[in-house]
Amino acid sequence: MTVPVFQNFVHGQFLANQSGEKFAVKNPATDQVIYEVEVADEVVQKAAIESAKQGFQVWSAMSPIERSRILHKAVALLRERNDQLAEIEVLDTGKPWQEAECVDVQTGADVIEYFAGLAPTQVGSQQPVGNDFFYTRKEPLGICAGIGAWNYPLQIACWKSGPALAAGNVLIFKPSEETPLGAIKLAEIFIEAGVPAGVFNVVQGAAKVGQWLTTHPQIEKVSFTGEVGTGKKVMQSAASNLKEVTMELGGKSPLIVFEDADLSQAVSAAMLGNFYTQGEVCTNCTRVFVHRSVYQPFLDELLERTEHNIIAGDPMDPSVNLGALISKQHQQLVLDYIEKGIAEGAKVLTGGRALSPESAPNGYFVAPTIFVDCDDDMTIVKEEIFGPVMSVLVFDDEQEVIERANNTHLGLAAGVFTQNIKRAHRVIHQLAAGICWINSYGNSPAEMPVGGYKQSGIGRENGIETLDQYTQTKSVYVGMSDIESPF
Ligand code: NAP
């Protein structure tokens, strides 16, 4: 069966490569190849840089309000095409339609809308120095690169392009090889909205293309989303010309459920923070610490809801709420972690195996899995699994749980459930994590900065401060009096 072939998107149009190299993309729910994509070879790479240079000349010369107006048009198109784009995300990632339809495109559009609104608010300063004065300008960095993960492909492309473009930069974006189509659709939308050619180019391929971006001397910044190990490599390469970096990396986040918590709410948070997007969410609370006095009732409700309310199957079926993992290889990795958990002494309360639902028998599904009898040194409690695997741990006191929650090299997110307002803030303030929730889990509005502590990241996405990370300050000193020179 022949499938469509997508080329790279450079300077407002599709561009054929010369090497003929391409890769196939499979639907994780069916194991079928759905399309192919050409790899960005040297010809495409060169064209992408030349185009970005031209795009930067035009885009950075526009007034912020003009840029804002154009980006708002792109936002309207994204929302208009929500269903078509959401379907692409479902077919590429295997995630349920019921999520993609209301989250992926909309949270991407929200962020572009937010930064489009902020674009004209960027101001410099002016300060007198005796009779002289200086002023500052917020200038864009130039050509930036974005490298995305496969779990929220379109959303990640929007979260990186929103602030980059609003601040007057241009972006060359490389999506994950697993999920390359959403970024192309975004590129088409930008062009349709009036974003000049070259401002958002999409190059395709795996690590090699990523490496090219991170070492290219004319790229000023890399915004990366992916694993900690890859992030370290990207930072090393980016050091070649001292590029700025933003790193959005992995996590092993704690959720702490105190004895006075609303238990049903805490169970909802634990399930959302482990099983949403079949567990492939960076902020997931995969270490659920429950106070000994409520441990059993918490587990009872968690088990009952996990076994009765989760429906795995064809992700396009609106009733399905557990999709397929991204690839067969990743499914195996998650199953290997489960085996390791069992071998190290943890007990599977439910799940712990692959699934083959009737409506998607060839998909890469893993049953929602809950481990109990866990201790802090187990591999499943220490390493990011990135699948629907939750470890439940027991604790007795506040200081103990804070120390245990912080006992990791990662620090992306954290959550606390308690009715005690003082304790909620006291505990959250002591947790080493960049994204925290009290009596909630997972919400990430465009206005809220997100990013990791420790090895979970550098810099932030979303929120006002992100715009600053896409600008540099130029100071201009203006002499109003004669120069006093000893020469
Ligand atoms: P990954 O394997 O690190 O890949 C991320 C991106 O980097 C992909 O586009 C990948 O290309 C590319 N890449 C691989 N090696 C590279 C290299 N040496 N130089 C430059 N680019 C390179 O991560 P993933 O498996 O796609 O995503 C899952 C990870 O992302 C998890 O750890 C998750 O926690 C993290 N994540 C973090 C956030 C956050 O906001 N903190 C959000 C989402 C996901 P190919 O895929 O084409 O090989």
PDB file of C-alpha atoms and ligand atoms in Angstrom, residues 147-152 156 159 174-178 205-212 214 224-231 233-234 237 247-251 280-283 384 386 412 435 450-452 456 461, ligand 1:
ATOM      1  CA  ILE A 147      13.549  20.297  19.281  1.00  0.00           C
ATOM      2  CA  GLY A 148      10.428  18.469  20.420  1.00  0.00           C
ATOM      3  CA  ALA A 149       9.430  15.242  22.161  1.00  0.00           C
ATOM      4  CA  TRP A 150       6.691  12.922  20.878  1.00  0.00           C
ATOM      5  CA  ASN A 151       4.126  13.064  23.671  1.00  0.00           C
ATOM      6  CA  TYR A 152       2.539  16.458  22.856  1.00  0.00           C
ATOM      7  CA  ILE A 156       5.317  21.566  22.063  1.00  0.00           C
ATOM      8  CA  TRP A 159       4.863  26.397  23.143  1.00  0.00           C
ATOM      9  CA  LYS A 174      12.556  19.613  14.555  1.00  0.00           C
ATOM     10  CA  PRO A 175       9.727  17.417  15.785  1.00  0.00           C
ATOM     11  CA  SER A 176      10.376  13.899  17.025  1.00  0.00           C
ATOM     12  CA  GLU A 177      10.744  11.339  14.265  1.00  0.00           C
ATOM     13  CA  GLU A 178       7.792   9.495  15.838  1.00  0.00           C
ATOM     14  CA  GLY A 205      14.827  13.510  11.035  1.00  0.00           C
ATOM     15  CA  ALA A 206      16.207  11.880  14.157  1.00  0.00           C
ATOM     16  CA  ALA A 207      19.198  12.661  16.382  1.00  0.00           C
ATOM     17  CA  LYS A 208      21.500  13.568  13.473  1.00  0.00           C
ATOM     18  CA  VAL A 209      19.284  16.435  12.384  1.00  0.00           C
ATOM     19  CA  GLY A 210      18.935  17.494  16.027  1.00  0.00           C
ATOM     20  CA  GLN A 211      22.717  17.507  16.388  1.00  0.00           C
ATOM     21  CA  TRP A 212      23.089  19.653  13.297  1.00  0.00           C
ATOM     22  CA  THR A 214      22.541  22.224  18.180  1.00  0.00           C
ATOM     23  CA  PHE A 224      14.749  21.430  23.857  1.00  0.00           C
ATOM     24  CA  THR A 225      12.082  19.086  25.215  1.00  0.00           C
ATOM     25  CA  GLY A 226      13.063  15.501  25.857  1.00  0.00           C
ATOM     26  CA  GLU A 227      14.968  13.157  28.118  1.00  0.00           C
ATOM     27  CA  VAL A 228      17.571  14.252  30.645  1.00  0.00           C
ATOM     28  CA  GLY A 229      20.326  12.280  28.884  1.00  0.00           C
ATOM     29  CA  THR A 230      19.566  13.849  25.506  1.00  0.00           C
ATOM     30  CA  GLY A 231      19.319  17.256  27.157  1.00  0.00           C
ATOM     31  CA  LYS A 233      24.126  16.067  24.940  1.00  0.00           C
ATOM     32  CA  VAL A 234      22.223  19.012  23.475  1.00  0.00           C
ATOM     33  CA  SER A 237      26.763  20.677  21.578  1.00  0.00           C
ATOM     34  CA  MET A 247      15.741  22.486  28.714  1.00  0.00           C
ATOM     35  CA  GLU A 248      12.364  20.884  29.424  1.00  0.00           C
ATOM     36  CA  LEU A 249      13.313  17.427  30.632  1.00  0.00           C
ATOM     37  CA  GLY A 250      11.998  14.426  32.492  1.00  0.00           C
ATOM     38  CA  GLY A 251      10.714  13.964  36.015  1.00  0.00           C
ATOM     39  CA  GLU A 280       3.471   9.700  28.838  1.00  0.00           C
ATOM     40  CA  VAL A 281       3.477  13.068  30.588  1.00  0.00           C
ATOM     41  CA  CYS A 282       6.669  14.639  31.909  1.00  0.00           C
ATOM     42  CA  THR A 283       5.095  16.057  35.077  1.00  0.00           C
ATOM     43  CA  GLU A 384      11.291   7.888  34.856  1.00  0.00           C
ATOM     44  CA  PHE A 386       7.042   7.310  30.925  1.00  0.00           C
ATOM     45  CA  LEU A 412      10.081  18.830  37.590  1.00  0.00           C
ATOM     46  CA  ILE A 435       5.822  23.084  38.894  1.00  0.00           C
ATOM     47  CA  VAL A 450       6.712  25.753  33.785  1.00  0.00           C
ATOM     48  CA  GLY A 451      10.117  24.143  34.034  1.00  0.00           C
ATOM     49  CA  GLY A 452      12.290  21.976  36.199  1.00  0.00           C
ATOM     50  CA  SER A 456      14.679  18.353  35.122  1.00  0.00           C
ATOM     51  CA  GLU A 461       8.243  27.874  29.137  1.00  0.00           C
TER      52      GLU A 461
HETATM   53  P1  NAP B   1      14.284  12.236  23.545  1.00  0.00           P
HETATM   54  O1  NAP B   1      14.557  10.855  23.123  1.00  0.00           O
HETATM   55  O2  NAP B   1      15.270  12.918  24.426  1.00  0.00           O
HETATM   56  O3  NAP B   1      14.052  13.060  22.193  1.00  0.00           O
HETATM   57  C1  NAP B   1      13.658  14.414  22.205  1.00  0.00           C
HETATM   58  C2  NAP B   1      14.007  15.046  20.871  1.00  0.00           C
HETATM   59  O4  NAP B   1      15.418  15.118  20.732  1.00  0.00           O
HETATM   60  C3  NAP B   1      13.513  14.262  19.667  1.00  0.00           C
HETATM   61  O5  NAP B   1      13.125  15.172  18.665  1.00  0.00           O
HETATM   62  C4  NAP B   1      14.750  13.490  19.266  1.00  0.00           C
HETATM   63  O6  NAP B   1      14.702  13.084  17.930  1.00  0.00           O
HETATM   64  C5  NAP B   1      15.821  14.528  19.509  1.00  0.00           C
HETATM   65  N1  NAP B   1      17.169  14.025  19.706  1.00  0.00           N
HETATM   66  C6  NAP B   1      17.585  12.790  20.046  1.00  0.00           C
HETATM   67  N2  NAP B   1      18.927  12.768  20.201  1.00  0.00           N
HETATM   68  C7  NAP B   1      19.381  14.019  19.938  1.00  0.00           C
HETATM   69  C8  NAP B   1      20.672  14.639  19.932  1.00  0.00           C
HETATM   70  N3  NAP B   1      21.767  13.965  20.237  1.00  0.00           N
HETATM   71  N4  NAP B   1      20.756  15.960  19.627  1.00  0.00           N
HETATM   72  C9  NAP B   1      19.644  16.679  19.351  1.00  0.00           C
HETATM   73  N5  NAP B   1      18.407  16.149  19.333  1.00  0.00           N
HETATM   74  C10 NAP B   1      18.265  14.830  19.630  1.00  0.00           C
HETATM   75  O7  NAP B   1      12.880  12.356  24.308  1.00  0.00           O
HETATM   76  P2  NAP B   1      11.506  11.674  23.864  1.00  0.00           P
HETATM   77  O8  NAP B   1      11.639  10.218  24.102  1.00  0.00           O
HETATM   78  O9  NAP B   1      11.105  12.197  22.551  1.00  0.00           O
HETATM   79  O10 NAP B   1      10.479  12.290  24.913  1.00  0.00           O
HETATM   80  C11 NAP B   1      10.251  11.783  26.183  1.00  0.00           C
HETATM   81  C12 NAP B   1      11.005  12.609  27.220  1.00  0.00           C
HETATM   82  O11 NAP B   1      10.642  13.981  27.101  1.00  0.00           O
HETATM   83  C13 NAP B   1      10.656  12.224  28.644  1.00  0.00           C
HETATM   84  O12 NAP B   1      11.831  12.163  29.407  1.00  0.00           O
HETATM   85  C14 NAP B   1       9.774  13.374  29.114  1.00  0.00           C
HETATM   86  O13 NAP B   1       9.778  13.563  30.509  1.00  0.00           O
HETATM   87  C15 NAP B   1      10.363  14.529  28.387  1.00  0.00           C
HETATM   88  N6  NAP B   1       9.418  15.630  28.270  1.00  0.00           N
HETATM   89  C16 NAP B   1       9.597  16.743  29.036  1.00  0.00           C
HETATM   90  C17 NAP B   1       8.689  17.790  28.974  1.00  0.00           C
HETATM   91  C18 NAP B   1       8.865  19.020  29.810  1.00  0.00           C
HETATM   92  O14 NAP B   1       8.208  20.011  29.524  1.00  0.00           O
HETATM   93  N7  NAP B   1       9.696  18.999  30.833  1.00  0.00           N
HETATM   94  C19 NAP B   1       7.595  17.704  28.116  1.00  0.00           C
HETATM   95  C20 NAP B   1       7.434  16.547  27.337  1.00  0.00           C
HETATM   96  C21 NAP B   1       8.354  15.519  27.423  1.00  0.00           C
HETATM   97  P3  NAP B   1      14.001  11.670  17.535  1.00  0.00           P
HETATM   98  O15 NAP B   1      12.876  11.423  18.482  1.00  0.00           O
HETATM   99  O16 NAP B   1      13.520  11.898  16.156  1.00  0.00           O
HETATM  100  O17 NAP B   1      15.067  10.655  17.683  1.00  0.00           O
END
